[in-house]
């Protein structure tokens, strides 16, 4: 059974791995499942054929015979439930790992998205310079709390899980801002995620699509 | 086995049902599980005892013997997996219902949260009047896409599910803005959610806590 995901034909980040297909690629690499990628242009993303797969006109989507999913959280959870390697088998530990997925997407990512919006959509507005520090402080509040919880642990709840995959993916969006470096244990946490062979394979695959360069080796 | 959730000792909305414990109460009412509520003051929410349960210092939390969860998405999903009534049994339909939970929390709620922030935290800033329409347009973009997908269906994917519970809960936050009324099928969708007996019981219970008035009947 073939798994097919969609990705930007040309990612706005030029292959830095910040587009959300990287999260799904990473999950599939962690569980060792091959997949195919169908690139979608910005124009096609807003057309009926793609909207039938993804009502919000985004990427990635996930197709596996007659199942169509969107939302990286749902796709990664589906992969984690279907294949071994991303969720603990013990019932309570499994629920806690899923909790961290939701925490990444609904508590940590929203202020990070707001910071991106402030830069990308409002960077030329008269209020931009004065407002940006307020938005950055909202991100810092979350990072401080997350940093306190992580402490000197390697991962958020024992072994690496889909919760860490999602949290690292969300935090990676902050690298250019410098905010991550204010919390050394979070910077190390993200680096541990990036050092995983599965992440590297996912990163290289999305970069190859975006730069047209062949994979190394 | 007792289920205990936390809620605001005094909700900032004064009992309008917008605090996130309502989502968890609603889920528990749908599956017919009794629960206890432990009110937490704003001060206690930032203290170590509560931070041990919820690293971001918020409500609700969920406790069931030695399992502690936070994040409404994770709590509602846990309830939906453990008890019947919130997720279809057919595998693909179940994955799609979970997709709508993530869509509510990671795609539809972030611009709604941004609108709340713009009002609550930046309402007195010099840019507030000029910026608010931009933020409202970001919410409209999502509502337009959601409205197109819902069409004239009662629920997002066949029968009512945890995906609808979460989407209705997120959209309810928009009522005061008037934005919901621009999309009549979404306004009806939210009204259908509110008309469910389980929602009404959840709403009444949180209101009783916040107003100190006894439950009707």
Short mmCIF file of C-alpha atoms in Angstrom, two decimals:
data_model
loop_
_atom_site.label_atom_id
_atom_site.label_comp_id
_atom_site.label_asym_id
_atom_site.label_seq_id
_atom_site.Cartn_x
_atom_site.Cartn_y
_atom_site.Cartn_z
CA UNK A 1 0.00 0.00 0.00
CA UNK A 2 1.57 3.24 -1.16
CA UNK A 3 1.69 6.29 1.09
CA UNK A 4 1.62 9.56 -0.85
CA UNK A 5 2.11 12.97 0.73
CA UNK A 6 1.96 16.40 -0.85
CA UNK A 7 4.60 19.11 -0.47
CA UNK A 8 5.22 22.59 -1.86
CA UNK A 9 6.45 22.47 -5.46
CA UNK A 10 8.77 25.26 -4.28
CA UNK A 11 8.88 25.79 -0.53
CA UNK A 12 8.85 29.43 0.62
CA UNK A 13 11.87 28.68 2.82
CA UNK A 14 13.90 27.35 -0.13
CA UNK A 15 14.51 23.99 1.54
CA UNK A 16 15.36 24.91 5.14
CA UNK A 17 12.99 22.20 6.33
CA UNK A 18 10.42 24.52 7.87
CA UNK A 19 7.54 23.54 5.58
CA UNK A 20 5.21 21.12 7.31
CA UNK A 21 5.81 18.18 5.01
CA UNK A 22 9.13 17.77 6.87
CA UNK A 23 7.22 16.75 10.03
CA UNK A 24 5.42 14.00 8.15
CA UNK A 25 8.56 12.88 6.32
CA UNK A 26 10.36 12.69 9.68
CA UNK A 27 7.60 10.55 11.20
CA UNK A 28 7.63 8.19 8.22
CA UNK A 29 11.42 7.90 8.42
CA UNK A 30 11.27 7.13 12.16
CA UNK A 31 8.91 4.22 11.57
CA UNK A 32 10.72 3.10 8.41
CA UNK A 33 7.85 3.51 5.96
CA UNK A 34 8.59 4.47 2.35
CA UNK A 35 6.47 7.20 0.82
CA UNK A 36 5.98 9.12 -2.38
CA UNK A 37 5.79 12.89 -2.69
CA UNK A 38 3.52 14.79 -5.04
CA UNK A 39 4.61 18.43 -5.36
CA UNK A 40 1.80 21.00 -5.54
CA UNK A 41 2.11 24.54 -6.89
CA UNK A 42 0.74 27.53 -4.98
CA UNK A 43 -1.89 27.92 -7.66
CA UNK A 44 -2.98 24.27 -7.53
CA UNK A 45 -3.26 24.44 -3.72
CA UNK A 46 -6.22 26.80 -4.06
CA UNK A 47 -8.01 24.79 -6.77
CA UNK A 48 -10.92 22.39 -6.19
CA UNK A 49 -8.92 19.19 -6.71
CA UNK A 50 -6.56 20.05 -3.86
CA UNK A 51 -9.25 21.62 -1.67
CA UNK A 52 -11.07 18.28 -1.83
CA UNK A 53 -8.06 16.78 -0.06
CA UNK A 54 -7.26 19.76 2.18
CA UNK A 55 -10.13 22.17 2.92
CA UNK A 56 -7.69 24.90 4.04
CA UNK A 57 -5.63 24.74 0.84
CA UNK A 58 -2.34 23.81 2.44
CA UNK A 59 0.23 21.06 2.40
CA UNK A 60 0.90 18.34 3.45
CA UNK A 61 -1.87 15.88 2.77
CA UNK A 62 -1.56 12.14 3.34
CA UNK A 63 -3.10 9.45 1.16
CA UNK A 64 -3.06 5.73 1.82
CA UNK A 65 -5.47 3.74 -0.37
CA UNK A 66 -8.89 5.34 0.29
CA UNK A 67 -7.85 7.29 3.41
CA UNK A 68 -7.13 11.00 2.95
CA UNK A 69 -5.84 13.07 5.89
CA UNK A 70 -4.63 16.62 6.39
CA UNK A 71 -3.19 18.44 9.45
CA UNK A 72 0.31 17.36 10.39
CA UNK A 73 -0.80 16.55 13.94
CA UNK A 74 -3.41 14.11 12.69
CA UNK A 75 -1.09 12.61 10.09
CA UNK A 76 1.78 12.09 12.52
CA UNK A 77 -0.58 10.60 15.10
CA UNK A 78 -2.02 8.26 12.48
CA UNK A 79 1.47 7.10 11.50
CA UNK A 80 2.43 6.70 15.16
CA UNK A 81 -0.64 4.59 15.87
CA UNK A 82 -0.21 2.42 12.79
CA UNK A 83 3.51 1.71 12.95
CA UNK A 84 5.92 1.14 15.83
CA UNK A 85 8.51 3.66 16.92
CA UNK A 86 6.76 6.91 17.82
CA UNK A 87 4.53 6.10 20.79
CA UNK A 88 5.19 4.10 23.98
CA UNK A 89 3.12 0.95 24.40
CA UNK A 90 2.32 1.63 28.07
CA UNK A 91 -1.11 3.23 28.17
CA UNK A 92 -0.41 6.25 30.37
CA UNK A 93 2.93 7.04 28.74
CA UNK A 94 1.19 6.89 25.35
CA UNK A 95 -1.45 9.42 26.47
CA UNK A 96 1.26 11.73 27.78
CA UNK A 97 3.21 11.57 24.50
CA UNK A 98 0.04 12.56 22.64
CA UNK A 99 -0.41 15.39 25.14
CA UNK A 100 2.94 16.81 24.09
CA UNK A 101 1.86 16.69 20.44
CA UNK A 102 -1.14 18.86 21.28
CA UNK A 103 0.99 21.11 23.50
CA UNK A 104 3.37 21.68 20.60
CA UNK A 105 0.57 22.53 18.18
CA UNK A 106 -1.93 24.39 20.35
CA UNK A 107 0.16 26.04 23.09
CA UNK A 108 3.71 26.52 21.79
CA UNK A 109 3.12 27.03 18.06
CA UNK A 110 0.41 29.75 18.14
CA UNK A 111 2.69 32.52 19.51
CA UNK A 112 5.42 31.35 17.12
CA UNK A 113 2.97 31.63 14.22
CA UNK A 114 1.99 35.07 15.48
CA UNK A 115 5.65 36.09 15.39
CA UNK A 116 5.94 34.84 11.80
CA UNK A 117 2.81 36.79 10.86
CA UNK A 118 4.17 39.94 12.54
CA UNK A 119 7.32 39.63 10.44
CA UNK A 120 5.90 38.45 7.13
CA UNK A 121 2.54 40.19 6.92
CA UNK A 122 3.07 43.27 9.10
CA UNK A 123 6.79 43.95 8.73
CA UNK A 124 6.08 47.06 6.66
CA UNK A 125 3.40 48.48 8.99
CA UNK A 126 4.08 51.61 11.06
CA UNK A 127 3.61 49.65 14.30
CA UNK A 128 5.95 46.81 13.42
CA UNK A 129 9.04 47.96 15.36
CA UNK A 130 7.12 48.74 18.54
CA UNK A 131 4.92 45.66 18.43
CA UNK A 132 7.52 43.00 17.64
CA UNK A 133 9.04 42.93 21.17
CA UNK A 134 5.57 42.29 22.66
CA UNK A 135 5.05 39.31 20.37
CA UNK A 136 8.53 38.00 21.11
CA UNK A 137 7.78 38.18 24.84
CA UNK A 138 4.72 35.97 24.32
CA UNK A 139 6.97 33.39 22.69
CA UNK A 140 9.51 33.74 25.53
CA UNK A 141 6.80 33.06 28.13
CA UNK A 142 6.09 29.69 26.55
CA UNK A 143 9.75 28.84 26.06
CA UNK A 144 10.49 29.62 29.70
CA UNK A 145 7.76 27.24 30.85
CA UNK A 146 8.83 24.54 28.43
CA UNK A 147 12.47 24.96 29.43
CA UNK A 148 11.54 24.61 33.12
CA UNK A 149 9.64 21.39 32.44
CA UNK A 150 12.34 19.83 30.22
CA UNK A 151 15.13 20.59 32.71
CA UNK A 152 18.17 18.47 31.89
CA UNK A 153 16.20 15.60 30.37
CA UNK A 154 16.87 14.48 26.82
CA UNK A 155 13.19 14.26 25.83
CA UNK A 156 9.90 15.54 27.27
CA UNK A 157 8.66 12.29 28.80
CA UNK A 158 11.26 9.53 28.88
CA UNK A 159 11.99 8.09 25.46
CA UNK A 160 11.76 10.06 22.19
CA UNK A 161 8.18 10.12 20.94
CA UNK A 162 5.84 11.76 18.44
CA UNK A 163 5.46 14.50 21.09
CA UNK A 164 9.16 15.35 20.79
CA UNK A 165 9.01 15.12 17.01
CA UNK A 166 6.27 17.73 16.96
CA UNK A 167 7.79 19.99 19.63
CA UNK A 168 11.22 20.01 17.96
CA UNK A 169 9.56 20.74 14.61
CA UNK A 170 7.68 23.69 16.08
CA UNK A 171 10.75 25.08 17.88
CA UNK A 172 12.87 24.83 14.73
CA UNK A 173 10.83 27.70 13.31
CA UNK A 174 12.42 29.96 15.94
CA UNK A 175 16.02 29.40 14.98
CA UNK A 176 16.35 32.53 12.83
CA UNK A 177 14.87 34.69 15.62
CA UNK A 178 17.65 33.87 18.09
CA UNK A 179 15.03 33.21 20.78
CA UNK A 180 15.95 29.57 21.06
CA UNK A 181 19.49 30.45 22.11
CA UNK A 182 18.14 32.23 25.19
CA UNK A 183 17.19 28.79 26.53
CA UNK A 184 20.25 26.54 26.19
CA UNK A 185 18.44 23.36 27.21
CA UNK A 186 15.83 23.94 24.49
CA UNK A 187 18.53 24.67 21.92
CA UNK A 188 20.21 21.36 22.86
CA UNK A 189 16.86 19.59 22.73
CA UNK A 190 16.26 20.81 19.18
CA UNK A 191 19.80 19.84 18.20
CA UNK A 192 19.19 16.31 19.55
CA UNK A 193 16.12 16.08 17.34
CA UNK A 194 17.99 17.26 14.28
CA UNK A 195 20.78 14.76 14.96
CA UNK A 196 18.44 11.79 14.60
CA UNK A 197 19.15 9.85 11.39
CA UNK A 198 15.43 9.87 10.53
CA UNK A 199 15.32 13.67 10.76
CA UNK A 200 18.40 13.97 8.57
CA UNK A 201 16.87 11.74 5.90
CA UNK A 202 13.64 13.77 6.00
CA UNK A 203 15.54 17.05 5.83
CA UNK A 204 17.72 15.92 2.93
CA UNK A 205 14.70 14.68 0.99
CA UNK A 206 12.81 17.96 1.26
CA UNK A 207 15.96 19.92 0.41
CA UNK A 208 16.58 17.82 -2.68
CA UNK A 209 13.05 18.58 -3.87
CA UNK A 210 13.50 22.29 -3.26
CA UNK A 211 16.97 22.76 -4.67
CA UNK A 212 16.80 20.20 -7.44
CA UNK A 213 20.14 18.87 -6.23
CA UNK A 214 20.60 15.12 -5.94
CA UNK A 215 20.86 13.62 -2.46
CA UNK A 216 24.40 13.34 -1.07
CA UNK A 217 26.12 9.93 -1.26
CA UNK B 1 -12.07 5.38 39.38
CA UNK B 2 -12.68 9.09 39.86
CA UNK B 3 -12.01 11.58 37.10
CA UNK B 4 -10.98 15.01 38.41
CA UNK B 5 -10.54 18.07 36.24
CA UNK B 6 -9.40 21.56 37.16
CA UNK B 7 -11.20 24.77 36.24
CA UNK B 8 -10.81 28.49 36.98
CA UNK B 9 -11.92 29.36 40.48
CA UNK B 10 -13.39 32.42 38.76
CA UNK B 11 -13.44 32.27 34.99
CA UNK B 12 -12.41 35.49 33.19
CA UNK B 13 -15.59 35.21 31.10
CA UNK B 14 -17.81 35.05 34.18
CA UNK B 15 -19.41 31.76 33.13
CA UNK B 16 -20.05 32.22 29.39
CA UNK B 17 -18.58 28.80 28.77
CA UNK B 18 -15.49 30.00 26.92
CA UNK B 19 -12.94 28.68 29.41
CA UNK B 20 -11.41 25.46 28.21
CA UNK B 21 -12.75 23.24 30.97
CA UNK B 22 -16.11 23.46 29.14
CA UNK B 23 -14.66 21.39 26.28
CA UNK B 24 -13.63 18.64 28.66
CA UNK B 25 -16.92 18.78 30.59
CA UNK B 26 -18.78 18.50 27.27
CA UNK B 27 -16.76 15.43 26.24
CA UNK B 28 -17.38 13.74 29.59
CA UNK B 29 -21.10 14.50 29.34
CA UNK B 30 -21.26 13.05 25.79
CA UNK B 31 -19.78 9.75 26.98
CA UNK B 32 -21.76 9.77 30.24
CA UNK B 33 -18.85 9.79 32.66
CA UNK B 34 -19.19 11.56 36.01
CA UNK B 35 -16.33 13.82 37.09
CA UNK B 36 -15.25 16.08 39.89
CA UNK B 37 -14.02 19.63 39.53
CA UNK B 38 -11.24 21.22 41.52
CA UNK B 39 -11.27 25.02 41.16
CA UNK B 40 -7.85 26.68 40.95
CA UNK B 41 -7.13 30.36 41.62
CA UNK B 42 -5.02 32.45 39.23
CA UNK B 43 -2.32 32.58 41.86
CA UNK B 44 -2.29 28.81 42.42
CA UNK B 45 -2.08 28.20 38.66
CA UNK B 46 1.43 29.65 38.63
CA UNK B 47 2.65 27.76 41.69
CA UNK B 48 4.77 24.58 41.65
CA UNK B 49 1.97 22.22 42.69
CA UNK B 50 -0.15 23.16 39.68
CA UNK B 51 2.84 23.50 37.32
CA UNK B 52 3.66 19.88 38.12
CA UNK B 53 0.30 18.98 36.58
CA UNK B 54 0.30 21.59 33.83
CA UNK B 55 3.71 22.94 32.74
CA UNK B 56 2.12 25.99 31.08
CA UNK B 57 0.19 26.99 34.20
CA UNK B 58 -3.29 26.74 32.71
CA UNK B 59 -6.53 24.87 33.17
CA UNK B 60 -7.95 22.32 32.62
CA UNK B 61 -5.97 19.34 33.79
CA UNK B 62 -7.32 15.79 33.90
CA UNK B 63 -6.53 13.22 36.56
CA UNK B 64 -7.63 9.60 36.61
CA UNK B 65 -5.80 7.46 39.19
CA UNK B 66 -2.09 7.91 38.32
CA UNK B 67 -2.62 9.47 34.90
CA UNK B 68 -2.26 13.25 34.63
CA UNK B 69 -3.01 15.01 31.35
CA UNK B 70 -3.19 18.62 30.18
CA UNK B 71 -4.15 20.19 26.82
CA UNK B 72 -7.84 19.98 26.00
CA UNK B 73 -7.08 18.28 22.68
CA UNK B 74 -5.23 15.46 24.41
CA UNK B 75 -7.81 15.16 27.18
CA UNK B 76 -10.78 15.03 24.80
CA UNK B 77 -8.99 12.50 22.60
CA UNK B 78 -8.19 10.37 25.65
CA UNK B 79 -11.84 10.43 26.73
CA UNK B 80 -12.96 9.66 23.16
CA UNK B 81 -10.62 6.67 22.93
CA UNK B 82 -11.55 5.31 26.34
CA UNK B 83 -15.34 5.65 26.23
CA UNK B 84 -17.87 5.25 23.42
CA UNK B 85 -19.69 8.15 21.82
CA UNK B 86 -17.14 10.58 20.40
CA UNK B 87 -15.29 8.65 17.70
CA UNK B 88 -16.56 6.39 14.91
CA UNK B 89 -15.44 2.77 15.12
CA UNK B 90 -14.59 2.51 11.41
CA UNK B 91 -10.85 3.06 11.12
CA UNK B 92 -10.75 5.69 8.37
CA UNK B 93 -13.70 7.66 9.75
CA UNK B 94 -11.98 7.66 13.14
CA UNK B 95 -8.77 9.09 11.66
CA UNK B 96 -10.78 11.79 9.87
CA UNK B 97 -12.60 12.77 13.09
CA UNK B 98 -9.24 13.17 14.82
CA UNK B 99 -8.08 15.26 11.85
CA UNK B 100 -10.88 17.72 12.55
CA UNK B 101 -9.78 17.96 16.18
CA UNK B 102 -6.32 19.03 15.05
CA UNK B 103 -7.79 21.35 12.40
CA UNK B 104 -9.85 23.07 15.09
CA UNK B 105 -6.86 23.52 17.40
CA UNK B 106 -3.99 24.18 15.00
CA UNK B 107 -5.62 25.83 11.95
CA UNK B 108 -8.86 27.51 13.05
CA UNK B 109 -8.06 28.50 16.64
CA UNK B 110 -4.69 30.29 16.15
CA UNK B 111 -6.15 33.29 14.24
CA UNK B 112 -9.04 33.38 16.74
CA UNK B 113 -6.53 33.49 19.60
CA UNK B 114 -4.66 36.23 17.76
CA UNK B 115 -7.88 38.22 17.57
CA UNK B 116 -8.42 37.77 21.32
CA UNK B 117 -4.86 38.93 21.98
CA UNK B 118 -5.33 41.95 19.72
CA UNK B 119 -8.38 42.92 21.76
CA UNK B 120 -7.27 42.01 25.27
CA UNK B 121 -3.55 42.75 25.24
CA UNK B 122 -3.26 45.40 22.55
CA UNK B 123 -6.62 47.15 22.67
CA UNK B 124 -5.03 50.28 24.16
CA UNK B 125 -2.12 50.43 21.70
CA UNK B 126 -1.98 53.21 19.09
CA UNK B 127 -2.15 50.65 16.26
CA UNK B 128 -5.16 48.79 17.58
CA UNK B 129 -7.86 50.37 15.39
CA UNK B 130 -5.88 50.02 12.19
CA UNK B 131 -4.62 46.52 12.88
CA UNK B 132 -7.84 44.86 14.06
CA UNK B 133 -9.40 44.59 10.57
CA UNK B 134 -6.28 42.76 9.33
CA UNK B 135 -6.55 40.20 12.10
CA UNK B 136 -10.27 39.80 11.52
CA UNK B 137 -9.59 39.09 7.85
CA UNK B 138 -7.26 36.26 8.84
CA UNK B 139 -10.10 34.73 10.84
CA UNK B 140 -12.49 35.26 7.90
CA UNK B 141 -10.16 33.40 5.56
CA UNK B 142 -10.36 30.31 7.73
CA UNK B 143 -14.11 30.62 8.27
CA UNK B 144 -14.68 30.91 4.52
CA UNK B 145 -12.76 27.69 3.89
CA UNK B 146 -14.48 25.87 6.72
CA UNK B 147 -17.88 27.09 5.58
CA UNK B 148 -17.19 25.84 2.04
CA UNK B 149 -16.25 22.41 3.34
CA UNK B 150 -19.19 22.08 5.71
CA UNK B 151 -21.73 23.12 3.06
CA UNK B 152 -25.21 22.11 4.16
CA UNK B 153 -24.08 19.12 6.23
CA UNK B 154 -24.95 18.90 9.90
CA UNK B 155 -21.45 17.86 11.02
CA UNK B 156 -18.00 17.89 9.48
CA UNK B 157 -17.75 14.21 8.58
CA UNK B 158 -20.98 12.31 8.93
CA UNK B 159 -22.02 11.76 12.54
CA UNK B 160 -21.17 14.16 15.39
CA UNK B 161 -17.67 13.43 16.72
CA UNK B 162 -14.91 14.79 18.94
CA UNK B 163 -13.86 16.78 15.85
CA UNK B 164 -17.16 18.67 15.89
CA UNK B 165 -17.00 19.10 19.66
CA UNK B 166 -13.64 20.80 19.31
CA UNK B 167 -14.55 22.86 16.23
CA UNK B 168 -17.78 24.15 17.77
CA UNK B 169 -15.90 24.99 20.99
CA UNK B 170 -13.31 26.98 19.06
CA UNK B 171 -15.92 28.81 16.96
CA UNK B 172 -17.94 29.74 20.05
CA UNK B 173 -15.14 32.14 20.97
CA UNK B 174 -16.11 34.22 17.94
CA UNK B 175 -19.70 34.88 18.88
CA UNK B 176 -19.10 38.30 20.43
CA UNK B 177 -17.14 39.43 17.34
CA UNK B 178 -20.09 38.97 15.00
CA UNK B 179 -17.83 37.16 12.53
CA UNK B 180 -19.73 33.92 12.88
CA UNK B 181 -22.92 35.55 11.60
CA UNK B 182 -21.20 36.30 8.29
CA UNK B 183 -21.29 32.56 7.61
CA UNK B 184 -24.84 31.33 8.27
CA UNK B 185 -24.01 27.64 7.88
CA UNK B 186 -21.29 27.96 10.52
CA UNK B 187 -23.60 29.86 12.85
CA UNK B 188 -26.15 27.04 12.49
CA UNK B 189 -23.43 24.44 13.02
CA UNK B 190 -22.42 26.08 16.30
CA UNK B 191 -26.08 26.32 17.35
CA UNK B 192 -26.49 22.58 16.68
CA UNK B 193 -23.57 21.90 18.96
CA UNK B 194 -24.95 24.10 21.71
CA UNK B 195 -28.33 22.38 21.43
CA UNK B 196 -26.90 19.00 22.37
CA UNK B 197 -28.04 17.94 25.85
CA UNK B 198 -24.47 17.08 26.81
CA UNK B 199 -23.30 20.59 25.91
CA UNK B 200 -26.11 22.12 27.92
CA UNK B 201 -25.20 20.10 30.99
CA UNK B 202 -21.54 21.10 30.62
CA UNK B 203 -22.44 24.74 30.14
CA UNK B 204 -24.77 24.80 33.14
CA UNK B 205 -22.18 23.15 35.36
CA UNK B 206 -19.44 25.68 34.54
CA UNK B 207 -21.92 28.54 34.93
CA UNK B 208 -23.00 27.29 38.33
CA UNK B 209 -19.37 27.24 39.45
CA UNK B 210 -18.79 30.76 38.16
CA UNK B 211 -21.95 32.43 39.37
CA UNK B 212 -22.40 30.46 42.55
CA UNK B 213 -26.03 29.92 41.53
CA UNK B 214 -27.52 26.47 41.88
CA UNK B 215 -28.26 24.50 38.72
CA UNK B 216 -31.77 24.97 37.32
CA UNK B 217 -34.24 22.20 37.96
#
